[in-house]
Coordinates of C-alpha atoms and ligand atoms in Angstrom, one line a residue:
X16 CA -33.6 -8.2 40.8
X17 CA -35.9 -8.8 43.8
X18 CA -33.2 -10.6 45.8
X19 CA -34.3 -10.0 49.3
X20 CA -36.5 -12.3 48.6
X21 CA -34.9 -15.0 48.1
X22 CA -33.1 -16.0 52.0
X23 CA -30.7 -19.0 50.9
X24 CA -28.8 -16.5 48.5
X25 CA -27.3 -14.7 52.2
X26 CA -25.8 -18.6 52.7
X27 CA -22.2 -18.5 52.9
X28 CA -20.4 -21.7 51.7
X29 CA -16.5 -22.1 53.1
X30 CA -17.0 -18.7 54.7
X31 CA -17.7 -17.2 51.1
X32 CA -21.0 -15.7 49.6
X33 CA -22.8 -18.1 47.9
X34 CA -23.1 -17.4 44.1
X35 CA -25.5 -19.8 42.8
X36 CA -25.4 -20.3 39.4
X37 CA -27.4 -24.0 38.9
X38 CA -31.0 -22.3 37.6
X39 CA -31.2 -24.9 34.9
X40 CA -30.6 -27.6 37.4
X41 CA -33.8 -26.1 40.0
X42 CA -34.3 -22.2 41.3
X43 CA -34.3 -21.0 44.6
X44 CA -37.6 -20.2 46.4
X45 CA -39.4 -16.9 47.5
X46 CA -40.2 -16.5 50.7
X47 CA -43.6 -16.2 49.5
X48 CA -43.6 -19.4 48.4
X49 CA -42.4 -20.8 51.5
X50 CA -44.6 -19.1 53.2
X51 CA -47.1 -20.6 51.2
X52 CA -46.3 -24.4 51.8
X53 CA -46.4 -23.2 55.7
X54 CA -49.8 -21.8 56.1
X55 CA -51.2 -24.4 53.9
X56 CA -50.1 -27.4 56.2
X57 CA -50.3 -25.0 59.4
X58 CA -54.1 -24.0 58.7
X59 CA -55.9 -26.2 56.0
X60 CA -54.1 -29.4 55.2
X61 CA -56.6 -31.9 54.1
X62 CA -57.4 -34.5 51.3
X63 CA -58.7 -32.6 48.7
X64 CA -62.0 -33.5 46.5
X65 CA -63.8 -36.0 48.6
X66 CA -64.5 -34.2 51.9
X67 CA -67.4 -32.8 53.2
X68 CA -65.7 -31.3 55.9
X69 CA -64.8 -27.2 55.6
X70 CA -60.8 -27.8 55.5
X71 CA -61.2 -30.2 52.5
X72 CA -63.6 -27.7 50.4
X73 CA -60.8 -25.3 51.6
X74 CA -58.2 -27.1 50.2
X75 CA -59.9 -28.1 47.2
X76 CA -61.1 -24.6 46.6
X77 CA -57.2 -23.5 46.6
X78 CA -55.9 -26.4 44.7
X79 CA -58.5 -25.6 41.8
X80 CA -57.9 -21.7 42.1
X81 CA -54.4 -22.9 41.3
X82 CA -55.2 -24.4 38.2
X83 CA -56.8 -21.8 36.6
X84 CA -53.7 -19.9 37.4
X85 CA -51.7 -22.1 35.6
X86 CA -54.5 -22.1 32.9
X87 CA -54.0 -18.6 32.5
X88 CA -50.1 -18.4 32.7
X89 CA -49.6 -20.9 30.0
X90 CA -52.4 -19.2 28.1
X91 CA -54.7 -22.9 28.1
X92 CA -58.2 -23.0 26.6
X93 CA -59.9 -25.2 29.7
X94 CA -58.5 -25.2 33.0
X95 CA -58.8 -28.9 32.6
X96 CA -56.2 -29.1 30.4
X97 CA -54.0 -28.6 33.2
X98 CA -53.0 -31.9 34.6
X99 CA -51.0 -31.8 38.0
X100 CA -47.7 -34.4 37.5
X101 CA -44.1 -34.7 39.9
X102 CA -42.5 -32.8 37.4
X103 CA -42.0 -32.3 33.7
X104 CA -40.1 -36.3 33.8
X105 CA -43.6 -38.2 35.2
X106 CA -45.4 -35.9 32.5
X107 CA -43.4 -36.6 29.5
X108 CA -44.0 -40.5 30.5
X109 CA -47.6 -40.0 31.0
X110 CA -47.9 -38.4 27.2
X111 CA -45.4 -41.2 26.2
X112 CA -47.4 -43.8 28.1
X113 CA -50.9 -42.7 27.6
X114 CA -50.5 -41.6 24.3
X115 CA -48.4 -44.6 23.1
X116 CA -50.7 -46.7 25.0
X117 CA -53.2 -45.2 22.3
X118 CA -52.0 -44.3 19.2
X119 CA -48.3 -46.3 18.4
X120 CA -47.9 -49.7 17.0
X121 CA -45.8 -51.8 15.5
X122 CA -43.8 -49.9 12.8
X123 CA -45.0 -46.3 13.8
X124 CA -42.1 -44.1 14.5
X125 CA -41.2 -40.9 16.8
X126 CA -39.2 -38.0 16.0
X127 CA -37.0 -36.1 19.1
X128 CA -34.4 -34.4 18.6
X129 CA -30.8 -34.5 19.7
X130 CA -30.4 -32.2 22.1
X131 CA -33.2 -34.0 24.3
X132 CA -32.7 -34.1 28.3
X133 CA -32.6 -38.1 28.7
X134 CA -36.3 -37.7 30.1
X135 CA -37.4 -36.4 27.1
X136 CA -35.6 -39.7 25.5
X137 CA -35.8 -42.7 27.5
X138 CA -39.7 -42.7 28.0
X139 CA -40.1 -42.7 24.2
X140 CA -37.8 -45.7 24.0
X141 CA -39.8 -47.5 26.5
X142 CA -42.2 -47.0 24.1
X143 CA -40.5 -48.1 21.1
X144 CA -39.5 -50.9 23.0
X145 CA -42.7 -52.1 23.9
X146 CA -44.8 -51.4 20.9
X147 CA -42.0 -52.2 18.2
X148 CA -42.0 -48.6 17.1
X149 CA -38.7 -46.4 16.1
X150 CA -37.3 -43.6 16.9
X151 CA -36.0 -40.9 14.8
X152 CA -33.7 -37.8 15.7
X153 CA -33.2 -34.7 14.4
X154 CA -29.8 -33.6 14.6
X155 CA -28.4 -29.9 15.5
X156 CA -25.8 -28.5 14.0
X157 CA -22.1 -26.8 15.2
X158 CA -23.8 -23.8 16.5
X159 CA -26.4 -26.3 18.7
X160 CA -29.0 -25.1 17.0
X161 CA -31.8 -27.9 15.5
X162 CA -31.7 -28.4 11.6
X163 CA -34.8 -28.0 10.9
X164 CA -34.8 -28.0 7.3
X165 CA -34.7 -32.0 7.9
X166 CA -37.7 -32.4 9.9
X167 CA -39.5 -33.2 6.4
X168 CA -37.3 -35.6 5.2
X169 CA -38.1 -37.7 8.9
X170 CA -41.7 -37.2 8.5
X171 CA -42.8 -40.4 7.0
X172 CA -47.1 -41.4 6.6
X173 CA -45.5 -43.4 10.2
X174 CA -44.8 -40.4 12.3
X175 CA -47.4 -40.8 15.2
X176 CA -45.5 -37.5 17.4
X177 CA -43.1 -35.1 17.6
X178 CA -41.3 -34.8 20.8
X179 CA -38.8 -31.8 21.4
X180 CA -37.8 -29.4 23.9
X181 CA -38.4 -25.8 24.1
X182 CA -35.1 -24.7 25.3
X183 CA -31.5 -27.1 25.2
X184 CA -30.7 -26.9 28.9
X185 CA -27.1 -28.2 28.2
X186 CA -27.2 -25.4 25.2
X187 CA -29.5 -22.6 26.2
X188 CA -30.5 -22.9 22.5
X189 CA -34.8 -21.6 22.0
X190 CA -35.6 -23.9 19.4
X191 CA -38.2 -22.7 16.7
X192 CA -41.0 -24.8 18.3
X193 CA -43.4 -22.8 16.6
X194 CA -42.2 -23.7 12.6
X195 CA -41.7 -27.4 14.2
X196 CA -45.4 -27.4 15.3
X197 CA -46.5 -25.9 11.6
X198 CA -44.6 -28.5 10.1
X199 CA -46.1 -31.2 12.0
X200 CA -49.5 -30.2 11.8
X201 CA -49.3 -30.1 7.7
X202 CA -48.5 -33.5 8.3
X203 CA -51.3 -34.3 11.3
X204 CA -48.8 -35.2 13.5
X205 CA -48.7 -33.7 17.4
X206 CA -46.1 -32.2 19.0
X207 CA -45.3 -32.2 22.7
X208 CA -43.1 -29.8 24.1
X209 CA -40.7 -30.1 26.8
X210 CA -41.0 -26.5 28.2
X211 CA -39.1 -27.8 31.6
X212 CA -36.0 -24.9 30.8
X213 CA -38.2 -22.4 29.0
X214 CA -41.5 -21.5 31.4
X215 CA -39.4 -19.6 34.1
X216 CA -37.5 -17.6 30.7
X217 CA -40.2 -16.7 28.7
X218 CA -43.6 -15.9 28.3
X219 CA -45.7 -19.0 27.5
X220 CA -49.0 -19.4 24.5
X221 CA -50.1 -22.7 24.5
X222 CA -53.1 -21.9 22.3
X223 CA -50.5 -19.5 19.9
X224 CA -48.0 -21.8 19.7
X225 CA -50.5 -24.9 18.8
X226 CA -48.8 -27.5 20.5
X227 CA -50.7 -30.3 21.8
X228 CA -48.6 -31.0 24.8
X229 CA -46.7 -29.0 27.0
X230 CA -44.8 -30.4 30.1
X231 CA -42.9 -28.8 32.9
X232 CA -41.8 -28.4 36.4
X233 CA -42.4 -26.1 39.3
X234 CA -38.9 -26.3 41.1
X235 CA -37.6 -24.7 37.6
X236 CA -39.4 -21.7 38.3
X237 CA -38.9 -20.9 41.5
X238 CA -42.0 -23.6 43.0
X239 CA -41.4 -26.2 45.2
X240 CA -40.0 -29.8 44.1
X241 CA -41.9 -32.5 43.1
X242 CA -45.0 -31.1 41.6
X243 CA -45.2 -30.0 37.7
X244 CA -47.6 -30.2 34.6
X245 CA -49.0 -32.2 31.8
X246 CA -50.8 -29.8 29.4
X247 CA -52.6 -31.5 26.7
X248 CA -55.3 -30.3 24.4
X249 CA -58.9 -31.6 25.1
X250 CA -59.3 -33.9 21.9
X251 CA -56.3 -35.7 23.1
X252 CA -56.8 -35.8 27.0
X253 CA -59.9 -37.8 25.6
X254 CA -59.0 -39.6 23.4
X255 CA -56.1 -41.3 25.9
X256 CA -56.3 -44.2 27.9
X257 CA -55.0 -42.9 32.0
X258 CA -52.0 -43.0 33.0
X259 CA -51.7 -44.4 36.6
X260 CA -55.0 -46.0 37.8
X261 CA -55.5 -45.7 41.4
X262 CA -58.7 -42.9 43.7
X263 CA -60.1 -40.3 42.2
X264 CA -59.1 -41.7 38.3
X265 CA -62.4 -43.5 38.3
X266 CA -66.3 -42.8 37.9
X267 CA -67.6 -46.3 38.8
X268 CA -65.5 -49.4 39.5
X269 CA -66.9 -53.1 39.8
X270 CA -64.8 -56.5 39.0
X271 CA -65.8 -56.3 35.6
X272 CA -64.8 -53.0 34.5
X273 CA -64.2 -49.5 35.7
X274 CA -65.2 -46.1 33.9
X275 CA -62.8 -43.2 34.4
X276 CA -63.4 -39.8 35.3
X277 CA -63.7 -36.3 33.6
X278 CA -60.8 -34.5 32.7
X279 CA -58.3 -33.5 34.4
X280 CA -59.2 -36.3 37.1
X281 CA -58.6 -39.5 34.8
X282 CA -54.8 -38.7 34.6
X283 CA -54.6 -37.3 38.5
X284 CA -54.7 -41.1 40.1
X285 CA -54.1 -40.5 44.3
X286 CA -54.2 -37.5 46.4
X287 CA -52.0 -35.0 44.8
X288 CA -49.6 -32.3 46.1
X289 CA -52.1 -30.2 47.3
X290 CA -49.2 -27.9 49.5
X291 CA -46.5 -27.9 46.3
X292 CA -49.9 -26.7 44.0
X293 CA -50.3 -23.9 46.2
X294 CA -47.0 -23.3 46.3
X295 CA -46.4 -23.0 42.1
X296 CA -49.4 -20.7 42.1
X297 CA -47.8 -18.5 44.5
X298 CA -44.4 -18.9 42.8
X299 CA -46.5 -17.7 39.2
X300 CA -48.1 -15.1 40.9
X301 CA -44.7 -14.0 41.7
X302 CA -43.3 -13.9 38.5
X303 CA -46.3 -12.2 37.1
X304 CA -45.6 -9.5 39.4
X305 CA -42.2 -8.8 38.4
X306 CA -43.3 -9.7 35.0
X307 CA -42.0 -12.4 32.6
X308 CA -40.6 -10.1 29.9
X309 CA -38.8 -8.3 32.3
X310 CA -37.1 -11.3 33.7
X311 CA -36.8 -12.7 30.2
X312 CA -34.8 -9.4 29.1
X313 CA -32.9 -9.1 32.2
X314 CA -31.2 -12.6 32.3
X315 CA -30.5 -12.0 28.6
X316 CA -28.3 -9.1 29.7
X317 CA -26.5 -11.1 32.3
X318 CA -26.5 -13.5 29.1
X319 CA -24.7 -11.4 27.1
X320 CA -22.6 -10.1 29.5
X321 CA -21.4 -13.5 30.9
X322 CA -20.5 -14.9 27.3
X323 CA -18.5 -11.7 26.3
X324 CA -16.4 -12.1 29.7
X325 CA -16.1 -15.8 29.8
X326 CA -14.9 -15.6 26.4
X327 CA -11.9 -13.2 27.4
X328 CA -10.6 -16.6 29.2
X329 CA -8.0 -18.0 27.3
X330 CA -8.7 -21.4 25.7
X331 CA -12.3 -20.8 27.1
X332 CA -15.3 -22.8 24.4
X333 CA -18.5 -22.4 24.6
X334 CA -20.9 -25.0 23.7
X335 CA -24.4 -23.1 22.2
X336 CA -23.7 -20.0 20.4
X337 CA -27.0 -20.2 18.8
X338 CA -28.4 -16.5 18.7
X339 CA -31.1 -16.9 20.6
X340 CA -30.4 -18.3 24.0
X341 CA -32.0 -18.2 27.4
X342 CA -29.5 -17.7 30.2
X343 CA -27.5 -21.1 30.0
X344 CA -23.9 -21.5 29.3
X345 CA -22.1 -24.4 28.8
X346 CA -18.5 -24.3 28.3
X347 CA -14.9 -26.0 29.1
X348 CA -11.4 -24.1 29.6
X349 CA -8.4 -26.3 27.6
X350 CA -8.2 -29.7 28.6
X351 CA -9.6 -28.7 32.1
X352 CA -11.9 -31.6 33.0
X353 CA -15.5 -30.2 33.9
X354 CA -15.6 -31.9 37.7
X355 CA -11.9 -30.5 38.8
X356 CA -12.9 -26.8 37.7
X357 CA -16.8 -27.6 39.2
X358 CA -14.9 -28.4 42.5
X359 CA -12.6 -25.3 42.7
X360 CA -15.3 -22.9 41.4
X361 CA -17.5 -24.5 44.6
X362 CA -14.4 -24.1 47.2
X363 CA -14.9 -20.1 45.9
X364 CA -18.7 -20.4 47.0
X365 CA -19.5 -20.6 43.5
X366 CA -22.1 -23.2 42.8
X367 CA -21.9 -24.3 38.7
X368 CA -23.2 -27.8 37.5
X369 CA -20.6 -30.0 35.8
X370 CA -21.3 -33.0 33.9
X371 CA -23.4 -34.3 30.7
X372 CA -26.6 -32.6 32.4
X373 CA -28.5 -35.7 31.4
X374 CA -28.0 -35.0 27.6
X375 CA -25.2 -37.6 26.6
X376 CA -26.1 -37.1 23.2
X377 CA -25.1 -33.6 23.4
X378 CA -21.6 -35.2 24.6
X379 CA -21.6 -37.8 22.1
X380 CA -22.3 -34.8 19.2
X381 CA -19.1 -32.9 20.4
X382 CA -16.9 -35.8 22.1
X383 CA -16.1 -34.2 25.1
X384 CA -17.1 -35.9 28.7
X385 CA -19.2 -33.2 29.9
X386 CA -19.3 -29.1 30.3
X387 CA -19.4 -26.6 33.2
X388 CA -22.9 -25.2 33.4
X389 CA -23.6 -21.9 35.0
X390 CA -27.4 -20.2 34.5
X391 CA -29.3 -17.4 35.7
X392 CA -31.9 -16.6 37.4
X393 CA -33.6 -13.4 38.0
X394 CA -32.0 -13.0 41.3
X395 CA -28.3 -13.3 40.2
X396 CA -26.2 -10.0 39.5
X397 CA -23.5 -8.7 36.8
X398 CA -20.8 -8.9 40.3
X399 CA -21.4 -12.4 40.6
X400 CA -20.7 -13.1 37.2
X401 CA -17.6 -11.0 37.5
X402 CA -16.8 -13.2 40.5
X403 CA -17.5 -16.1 38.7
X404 CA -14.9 -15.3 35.5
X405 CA -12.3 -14.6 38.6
X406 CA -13.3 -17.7 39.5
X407 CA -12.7 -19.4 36.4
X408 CA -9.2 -17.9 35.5
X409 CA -8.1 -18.8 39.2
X410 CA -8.8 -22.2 38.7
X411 CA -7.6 -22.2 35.4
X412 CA -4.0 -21.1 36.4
X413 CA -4.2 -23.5 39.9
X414 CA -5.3 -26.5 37.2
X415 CA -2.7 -25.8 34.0
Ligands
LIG25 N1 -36.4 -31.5 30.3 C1 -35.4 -30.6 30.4 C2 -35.0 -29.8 29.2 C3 -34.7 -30.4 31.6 O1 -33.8 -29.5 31.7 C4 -35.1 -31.2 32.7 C5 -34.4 -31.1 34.0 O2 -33.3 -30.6 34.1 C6 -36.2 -32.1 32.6 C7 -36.8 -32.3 31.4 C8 -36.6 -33.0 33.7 O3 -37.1 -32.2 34.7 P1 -37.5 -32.8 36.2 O4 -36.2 -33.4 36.7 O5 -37.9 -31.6 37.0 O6 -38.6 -33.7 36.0

């Protein structure tokens, strides 16, 4: 789908075709998008918000044009619901930091889950740390998938928030965020979603799925690095202390105290990414066009496709057989360790991620060091998953 688009897949690495299977880990650009970044910094670049001048309304005028689009793509009430972070990390530690700042004290607890990405676990035990809360977990079962049915038995009159991702990117597992939220909210308790793996994958409803945080990144779906999003509902963006003080945070600052600004502004301290915006509107935009259930059914063929050939491989295990997965699979052949097959898979020009993927609990649950990781994007093909079970077999015999 749409390859010609994307320039970097004509690479070759040791004189091979580059097959790159590391979506989970960050996509590969558009040219659109790179085009983008280019005519922003080659014909408007300028600080955005405080000018007068006709390249800073410019720029502002784009930046905010960009956040209705994201206002619209994740289905948000307010366009100032969108806050502007690096990346789905700095926004799970501004809700965990802004909101713990708040809300938790001493004895309150926080439910994640086991299958977290570590940022999705160590901001929260900053917290707990700080404020003397605790943290609870929800485990997952065999399958990887979340047992849910548990959840109520964690809850306690304690639970200040839920934290859990939308989508395992060490499992491919789509957790049932939606039950998790209804849960919750029987019990007043938020939920904040990690939707870092699932925005690219499938289409997003903030308002429909009632959560009252959603984070994420734009180099996960196909927009530059470094620039990514804090969604929040209004009643909590107010509530909230900021995050990071710093310019454009504030209404009115003396020595002896400073106001802070409307939303979004209170939790957007400095001058912002204005370029990497642009760019995740255009990369939206993009994906709009081709159309997000079409990409989301089309990397479940290649899916299904890649687990039913993988599996042919001898003393091949997959880790995540949940049914419903986005395009993630994790797995390990024999007593193969993950880096030695990562290696010979990459000498073949096929680019896999090996390792715990920053979810050592996942590890921990099955006792194995780490996993090979391959996952697709719209832009990879059923011959380069052919090529990549060659791949695998070869180095299975060079390695046994
Ligand atoms: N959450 C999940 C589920 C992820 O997969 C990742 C990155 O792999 C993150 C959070 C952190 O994203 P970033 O490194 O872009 O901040």
């Amino acid at each position: 789908m749409n390859r010609e688009d994307f320039h970097i897949l004509e690479e070759k690495v040791y004189k091979k075709p580059l097959i790159y299977l590391d979506n989970a880990a960050t996509t590969q650009k558009p040219q659109v998008v790179i085009d983008a970044l280019s005519d922003y910094y080659s014909t408007i670049n300028s600080n955005i918000h405080r000018g007068v001048h006709c390249l800073s309304q410019k720029a502002t005028e784009e930046f905010e044009i960009a956040r209705k689009t994201i206002q619209h793509f994740i289905h948000a009430e307010h366009d100032y619901e969108i806050v502007f972070t690096r990346g789905a990390t700095e926004s799970i530690n501004l809700v965990a930091a802004s909101f713990g700042r708040t809300f938790i004290h001493e004895g309150d607890e926080i439910i994640i889950s086991e299958m977290e990405h570590h940022s999705n676990i160590v901001p929260w035990q900053f917290l707990c740390e700080d404020r003397g809360a605790q943290l609870k977990v929800i485990p997952f079962n065999e399958e990887g998938m979340l047992c849910v049915s548990q959840l109520e038995s964690l809850i306690s009159p304690k639970t200040k928030i839920i934290a859990v991702t939308h989508v395992s990117n060490t499992l491919g597992t789509i957790n049932p965020i939606k039950e998790i939220i209804q849960i919750a909210h029987q019990h007043d308790i938020p939920v904040m979603v990690d939707g870092a793996q699932s925005v690219a994958h499938c289409p997003i409803d903030v308002q429909d799925l009632d959560c009252d945080f959603f984070c994420f990144s734009g180099h996960k779906m196909y927009a530059p690095m470094g620039i990514g999003v804090m969604y929040g509902k209004e009643r909590w963006l107010n509530a909230m202390k900021p995050y990071q003080g710093g310019g454009e945070m504030i209404s009115n600052v003396t020595f002896e105290k400073t106001t802070y600004n409307d939303l979004p502004f209170k939790f957007e301290a400095g001058t912002p990414a204005v370029g990497d915006v642009i760019g995740l509107r255009k990369a939206i935009e993009y994906m709009q066009q081709i159309g997000i259930a079409n990409i989301a059914s089309y990397e479940n063929e290649l899916l299904q496709y890649g687990t039913e050939k993988l599996l042919q491989i001898d003393g091949l295990r997959i880790f995540g057989t949940a049914p419903h997965k986005a395009a993630v699979i994790s797995f390990l052949v024999g007593n193969i360790h993950p880096y030695d097959m990562g290696v010979l898979l990459d000498h073949q020009g096929i680019a896999v991620r090996t390792g715990h993927h920053c979810t050592q609990p996942i590890m921990t649950h099955f006792n194995i060091p780490g996993t090979v990781r391959a996952s697709f994007a719209l832009y990879n093909t059923f011959e380069e998953i052919d090529t990549l079970v060659a791949g695998v077999a070869r180095a299975k015999e060079m390695l046994q």
